[in-house]
Amino acid sequence: SPIPVIAIDGPSGAGKGTLSRLVANRLGYHLLDSGALYRLTALAAMNAGVDLDNPDAVAAVARHLAVRFDAAGEDTRILLHEQDVSREIRTEAVSMNASRVAAYPPVREALLQRQRDFRQAPGLVADGRDMGTTVFPDAGVKIFLTASPEARAERRYLQLLEKGEKVDMDALVADIRERDKRDSERAVSPLKPADDAHLVDSTELTIEQVLERILSYTR
Ligand code: C5P
């Protein structure tokens, strides 16, 4: 039988990253942070001075990304050309450009096989927007994790504060809405639940409660 995949999709800030890591740890599965690949593509293109309005030029960057996910205890260090860019790929500028280049079909195509290569025994937790719909349509468990835009902005706010970054709450909510709109309305792989996905709204739930719910679907 094929190697099991748990697909966890949804908008940013719904808690996918945290939950995916917890589920992967609990089950001893590998983890794919597909958003990081789009972020790395955006950052590499920015660093190389590539025109971000040119889908084919950005796709060439995506095809040749020299990335390494280096498991370092709790966290995973993300290396681009052997440089640690774990923090840099989370800045607002890179977030915006990641969602911009993620709308380009040739960029998505360039990253498709790279994502599928993460499917290794004993199993994979895949975190993204189109894990259950496009990348792993045969995933045994599909979760669509959401939360209200306000709850997501607040979590992001706390994350940024923790990192010592100054943030404007109104700007954050506006950014989240803009990214959601672009992710949901794009022609290729828009952000939407797979027909066979379990919908989980984390707005009123603790991380533990969401974790238990997701694990219950895997049993
Ligand atoms: O999940 P994360 O916020 O890191 O993703 C960054 C951006 O990459 C998203 O805003 C989205 O536009 C894009 N993305 C995507 N498909 C995925 C994962 C991320 O289009 N599977």
Short mmCIF file of C-alpha atoms and ligand atoms in Angstrom, two decimals:
data_model
loop_
_atom_site.label_atom_id
_atom_site.label_comp_id
_atom_site.label_asym_id
_atom_site.label_seq_id
_atom_site.Cartn_x
_atom_site.Cartn_y
_atom_site.Cartn_z
CA SER A 1 0.00 0.00 0.00
CA PRO A 2 1.18 3.54 -0.67
CA ILE A 3 3.00 5.57 1.95
CA PRO A 4 0.37 7.38 4.05
CA VAL A 5 -0.11 11.12 3.74
CA ILE A 6 -1.99 13.46 6.06
CA ALA A 7 -2.79 16.65 4.13
CA ILE A 8 -3.34 19.77 6.23
CA ASP A 9 -4.52 22.73 4.16
CA GLY A 10 -5.97 26.12 5.00
CA PRO A 11 -5.26 29.84 5.12
CA SER A 12 -2.23 31.32 6.87
CA GLY A 13 -2.46 31.77 10.61
CA ALA A 14 -4.97 29.00 11.19
CA GLY A 15 -2.28 27.06 13.05
CA LYS A 16 -1.30 24.67 10.27
CA GLY A 17 2.43 24.96 10.87
CA THR A 18 2.25 24.23 14.58
CA LEU A 19 -0.34 21.48 14.20
CA SER A 20 1.45 19.81 11.30
CA ARG A 21 4.65 19.64 13.34
CA LEU A 22 2.81 18.21 16.35
CA VAL A 23 0.99 15.59 14.28
CA ALA A 24 4.23 14.60 12.53
CA ASN A 25 6.04 14.29 15.88
CA ARG A 26 3.25 12.27 17.41
CA LEU A 27 3.13 9.79 14.52
CA GLY A 28 6.86 9.81 13.74
CA TYR A 29 6.10 11.03 10.20
CA HIS A 30 8.10 13.31 7.94
CA LEU A 31 6.94 16.89 7.47
CA LEU A 32 6.54 18.95 4.32
CA ASP A 33 6.21 22.72 4.80
CA SER A 34 5.16 23.50 1.23
CA GLY A 35 4.70 27.20 1.97
CA ALA A 36 8.41 27.38 2.73
CA LEU A 37 9.15 26.30 -0.85
CA TYR A 38 7.09 29.21 -2.20
CA ARG A 39 8.74 31.56 0.30
CA LEU A 40 12.20 30.29 -0.70
CA THR A 41 11.37 30.78 -4.36
CA ALA A 42 10.31 34.36 -3.69
CA LEU A 43 13.40 35.09 -1.59
CA ALA A 44 15.80 33.51 -4.09
CA ALA A 45 14.20 35.50 -6.92
CA MET A 46 14.40 38.72 -4.90
CA ASN A 47 18.06 38.07 -4.03
CA ALA A 48 18.93 37.33 -7.66
CA GLY A 49 17.17 40.45 -8.91
CA VAL A 50 14.78 38.37 -11.00
CA ASP A 51 11.70 40.17 -12.30
CA LEU A 52 8.86 38.98 -10.03
CA ASP A 53 6.34 39.80 -12.76
CA ASN A 54 7.90 37.21 -15.07
CA PRO A 55 6.43 33.74 -14.32
CA ASP A 56 8.96 31.83 -16.44
CA ALA A 57 11.93 33.57 -14.89
CA VAL A 58 10.61 32.88 -11.38
CA ALA A 59 9.86 29.24 -12.35
CA ALA A 60 13.50 28.83 -13.41
CA VAL A 61 14.49 29.98 -9.93
CA ALA A 62 12.05 27.46 -8.40
CA ARG A 63 13.49 24.60 -10.47
CA HIS A 64 17.02 25.31 -9.33
CA LEU A 65 16.38 26.09 -5.67
CA ALA A 66 19.25 24.72 -3.57
CA VAL A 67 17.32 24.14 -0.34
CA ARG A 68 17.84 21.90 2.63
CA PHE A 69 15.50 21.32 5.55
CA ASP A 70 17.74 20.61 8.48
CA ALA A 71 15.94 19.08 11.46
CA ALA A 72 17.51 20.69 14.53
CA GLY A 73 15.63 19.44 17.59
CA GLU A 74 12.22 21.10 17.90
CA ASP A 75 12.75 23.41 14.96
CA THR A 76 13.75 22.88 11.38
CA ARG A 77 16.41 25.16 10.00
CA ILE A 78 15.75 26.15 6.41
CA LEU A 79 18.86 26.58 4.32
CA LEU A 80 19.06 28.31 0.95
CA HIS A 81 22.46 27.76 -0.67
CA GLU A 82 23.56 26.56 2.78
CA GLN A 83 22.59 29.87 4.37
CA ASP A 84 20.10 29.83 7.22
CA VAL A 85 17.09 31.84 6.00
CA SER A 86 14.57 30.46 8.53
CA ARG A 87 13.76 33.95 9.79
CA GLU A 88 14.14 35.85 6.56
CA ILE A 89 11.50 33.82 4.73
CA ARG A 90 8.89 34.82 7.36
CA THR A 91 9.12 38.59 6.84
CA GLU A 92 6.07 40.39 5.49
CA ALA A 93 7.89 41.30 2.25
CA VAL A 94 8.72 37.67 1.49
CA SER A 95 5.20 36.57 2.54
CA MET A 96 3.62 38.95 0.06
CA ASN A 97 5.96 37.96 -2.77
CA ALA A 98 5.49 34.25 -2.01
CA SER A 99 1.75 34.54 -2.47
CA ARG A 100 2.37 36.53 -5.65
CA VAL A 101 4.67 33.98 -7.29
CA ALA A 102 2.52 31.08 -6.04
CA ALA A 103 -0.18 32.23 -8.46
CA TYR A 104 2.07 31.45 -11.47
CA PRO A 105 1.29 28.02 -13.04
CA PRO A 106 4.91 27.38 -14.15
CA VAL A 107 6.12 28.03 -10.60
CA ARG A 108 3.62 25.54 -9.15
CA GLU A 109 4.58 23.02 -11.81
CA ALA A 110 8.26 23.47 -11.01
CA LEU A 111 7.65 22.68 -7.33
CA LEU A 112 5.26 19.75 -7.80
CA GLN A 113 7.67 16.81 -7.97
CA ARG A 114 9.90 18.33 -5.29
CA GLN A 115 6.91 18.25 -2.94
CA ARG A 116 5.96 14.67 -3.86
CA ASP A 117 9.52 13.54 -3.12
CA PHE A 118 8.83 14.22 0.57
CA ARG A 119 6.51 11.20 0.65
CA GLN A 120 8.74 8.73 2.42
CA ALA A 121 8.17 5.91 4.89
CA PRO A 122 6.71 5.69 7.43
CA GLY A 123 4.49 8.61 6.35
CA LEU A 124 4.16 12.31 5.64
CA VAL A 125 2.29 15.26 7.09
CA ALA A 126 1.96 17.82 4.29
CA ASP A 127 1.18 21.41 5.22
CA GLY A 128 -0.06 23.86 2.57
CA ARG A 129 -2.93 25.13 0.47
CA ASP A 130 -3.34 22.40 -2.15
CA MET A 131 -1.91 19.30 -0.48
CA GLY A 132 -5.24 17.44 -0.52
CA THR A 133 -6.44 18.77 -3.87
CA THR A 134 -3.39 18.79 -6.17
CA VAL A 135 -0.15 17.51 -4.70
CA PHE A 136 -1.44 14.45 -2.80
CA PRO A 137 -5.00 13.89 -4.07
CA ASP A 138 -4.80 10.30 -2.75
CA ALA A 139 -3.94 11.37 0.82
CA GLY A 140 -5.68 9.09 3.32
CA VAL A 141 -6.57 11.94 5.66
CA LYS A 142 -7.34 15.49 4.54
CA ILE A 143 -7.85 18.34 6.96
CA PHE A 144 -8.93 21.88 6.07
CA LEU A 145 -7.99 24.05 9.02
CA THR A 146 -9.50 27.53 9.28
CA ALA A 147 -9.93 30.32 11.83
CA SER A 148 -11.47 33.78 11.65
CA PRO A 149 -9.24 36.48 10.05
CA GLU A 150 -9.15 38.31 13.40
CA ALA A 151 -8.00 35.23 15.31
CA ARG A 152 -5.35 34.57 12.66
CA ALA A 153 -4.11 38.17 12.73
CA GLU A 154 -3.88 38.04 16.51
CA ARG A 155 -1.78 34.87 16.45
CA ARG A 156 0.50 36.38 13.84
CA TYR A 157 0.74 39.54 15.96
CA LEU A 158 1.88 37.52 18.98
CA GLN A 159 4.40 35.59 16.87
CA LEU A 160 5.92 38.81 15.55
CA LEU A 161 6.00 40.39 19.02
CA GLU A 162 7.83 37.34 20.31
CA LYS A 163 10.42 37.82 17.57
CA GLY A 164 10.78 41.44 18.65
CA GLU A 165 9.25 42.87 15.49
CA LYS A 166 7.01 45.91 15.60
CA VAL A 167 3.63 45.37 14.04
CA ASP A 168 0.48 47.26 13.26
CA MET A 169 -2.62 45.14 13.89
CA ASP A 170 -4.75 46.85 11.24
CA ALA A 171 -2.04 46.35 8.63
CA LEU A 172 -1.81 42.68 9.60
CA VAL A 173 -5.54 42.08 9.18
CA ALA A 174 -5.41 43.88 5.82
CA ASP A 175 -2.42 41.76 4.70
CA ILE A 176 -4.14 38.55 5.72
CA ARG A 177 -7.29 39.47 3.83
CA GLU A 178 -5.30 40.40 0.75
CA ARG A 179 -3.33 37.14 0.79
CA ASP A 180 -6.49 35.07 1.38
CA LYS A 181 -8.18 36.76 -1.53
CA ARG A 182 -5.26 36.12 -3.86
CA ASP A 183 -4.82 32.51 -2.68
CA SER A 184 -8.56 31.77 -3.05
CA GLU A 185 -9.13 33.49 -6.38
CA ARG A 186 -6.14 32.30 -8.37
CA ALA A 187 -6.85 30.07 -11.35
CA VAL A 188 -4.45 27.23 -10.48
CA SER A 189 -4.72 25.32 -7.22
CA PRO A 190 -6.84 27.90 -5.41
CA LEU A 191 -7.16 27.62 -1.66
CA LYS A 192 -10.26 25.50 -1.19
CA PRO A 193 -11.10 22.34 0.72
CA ALA A 194 -10.90 18.99 -1.07
CA ASP A 195 -14.34 17.36 -1.38
CA ASP A 196 -13.25 14.69 1.08
CA ALA A 197 -11.56 17.03 3.60
CA HIS A 198 -12.55 17.31 7.25
CA LEU A 199 -13.24 20.97 8.08
CA VAL A 200 -11.76 22.09 11.39
CA ASP A 201 -12.32 25.65 12.67
CA SER A 202 -9.66 26.45 15.26
CA THR A 203 -11.02 29.88 16.29
CA GLU A 204 -12.43 28.67 19.60
CA LEU A 205 -10.16 25.67 20.14
CA THR A 206 -6.83 25.22 21.91
CA ILE A 207 -3.89 23.68 20.08
CA GLU A 208 -4.35 20.50 22.15
CA GLN A 209 -8.01 20.26 21.13
CA VAL A 210 -7.20 20.69 17.45
CA LEU A 211 -4.40 18.13 17.72
CA GLU A 212 -6.75 15.57 19.29
CA ARG A 213 -9.35 16.18 16.62
CA ILE A 214 -6.85 15.71 13.79
CA LEU A 215 -5.41 12.57 15.40
CA SER A 216 -8.93 11.15 15.78
CA TYR A 217 -9.29 11.26 11.98
CA THR A 218 -6.07 9.27 11.57
CA ARG A 219 -7.25 6.37 13.73
O1 C5P B 1 1.95 28.58 4.38
P1 C5P B 1 2.73 29.84 4.12
O2 C5P B 1 2.08 31.07 4.66
O3 C5P B 1 4.15 29.72 4.52
O4 C5P B 1 2.74 30.00 2.52
C1 C5P B 1 3.26 31.15 1.90
C2 C5P B 1 2.51 31.40 0.60
O5 C5P B 1 2.78 30.34 -0.32
C3 C5P B 1 1.00 31.43 0.75
O6 C5P B 1 0.50 32.73 0.95
C4 C5P B 1 0.49 30.87 -0.55
O7 C5P B 1 0.31 31.89 -1.49
C5 C5P B 1 1.63 30.01 -1.06
N1 C5P B 1 1.36 28.58 -0.93
C6 C5P B 1 0.70 27.95 -1.95
N2 C5P B 1 0.50 26.61 -1.93
C7 C5P B 1 0.94 25.89 -0.88
C8 C5P B 1 1.60 26.52 0.19
C9 C5P B 1 1.79 27.87 0.14
O8 C5P B 1 0.26 28.60 -2.90
N3 C5P B 1 0.76 24.57 -0.89
#
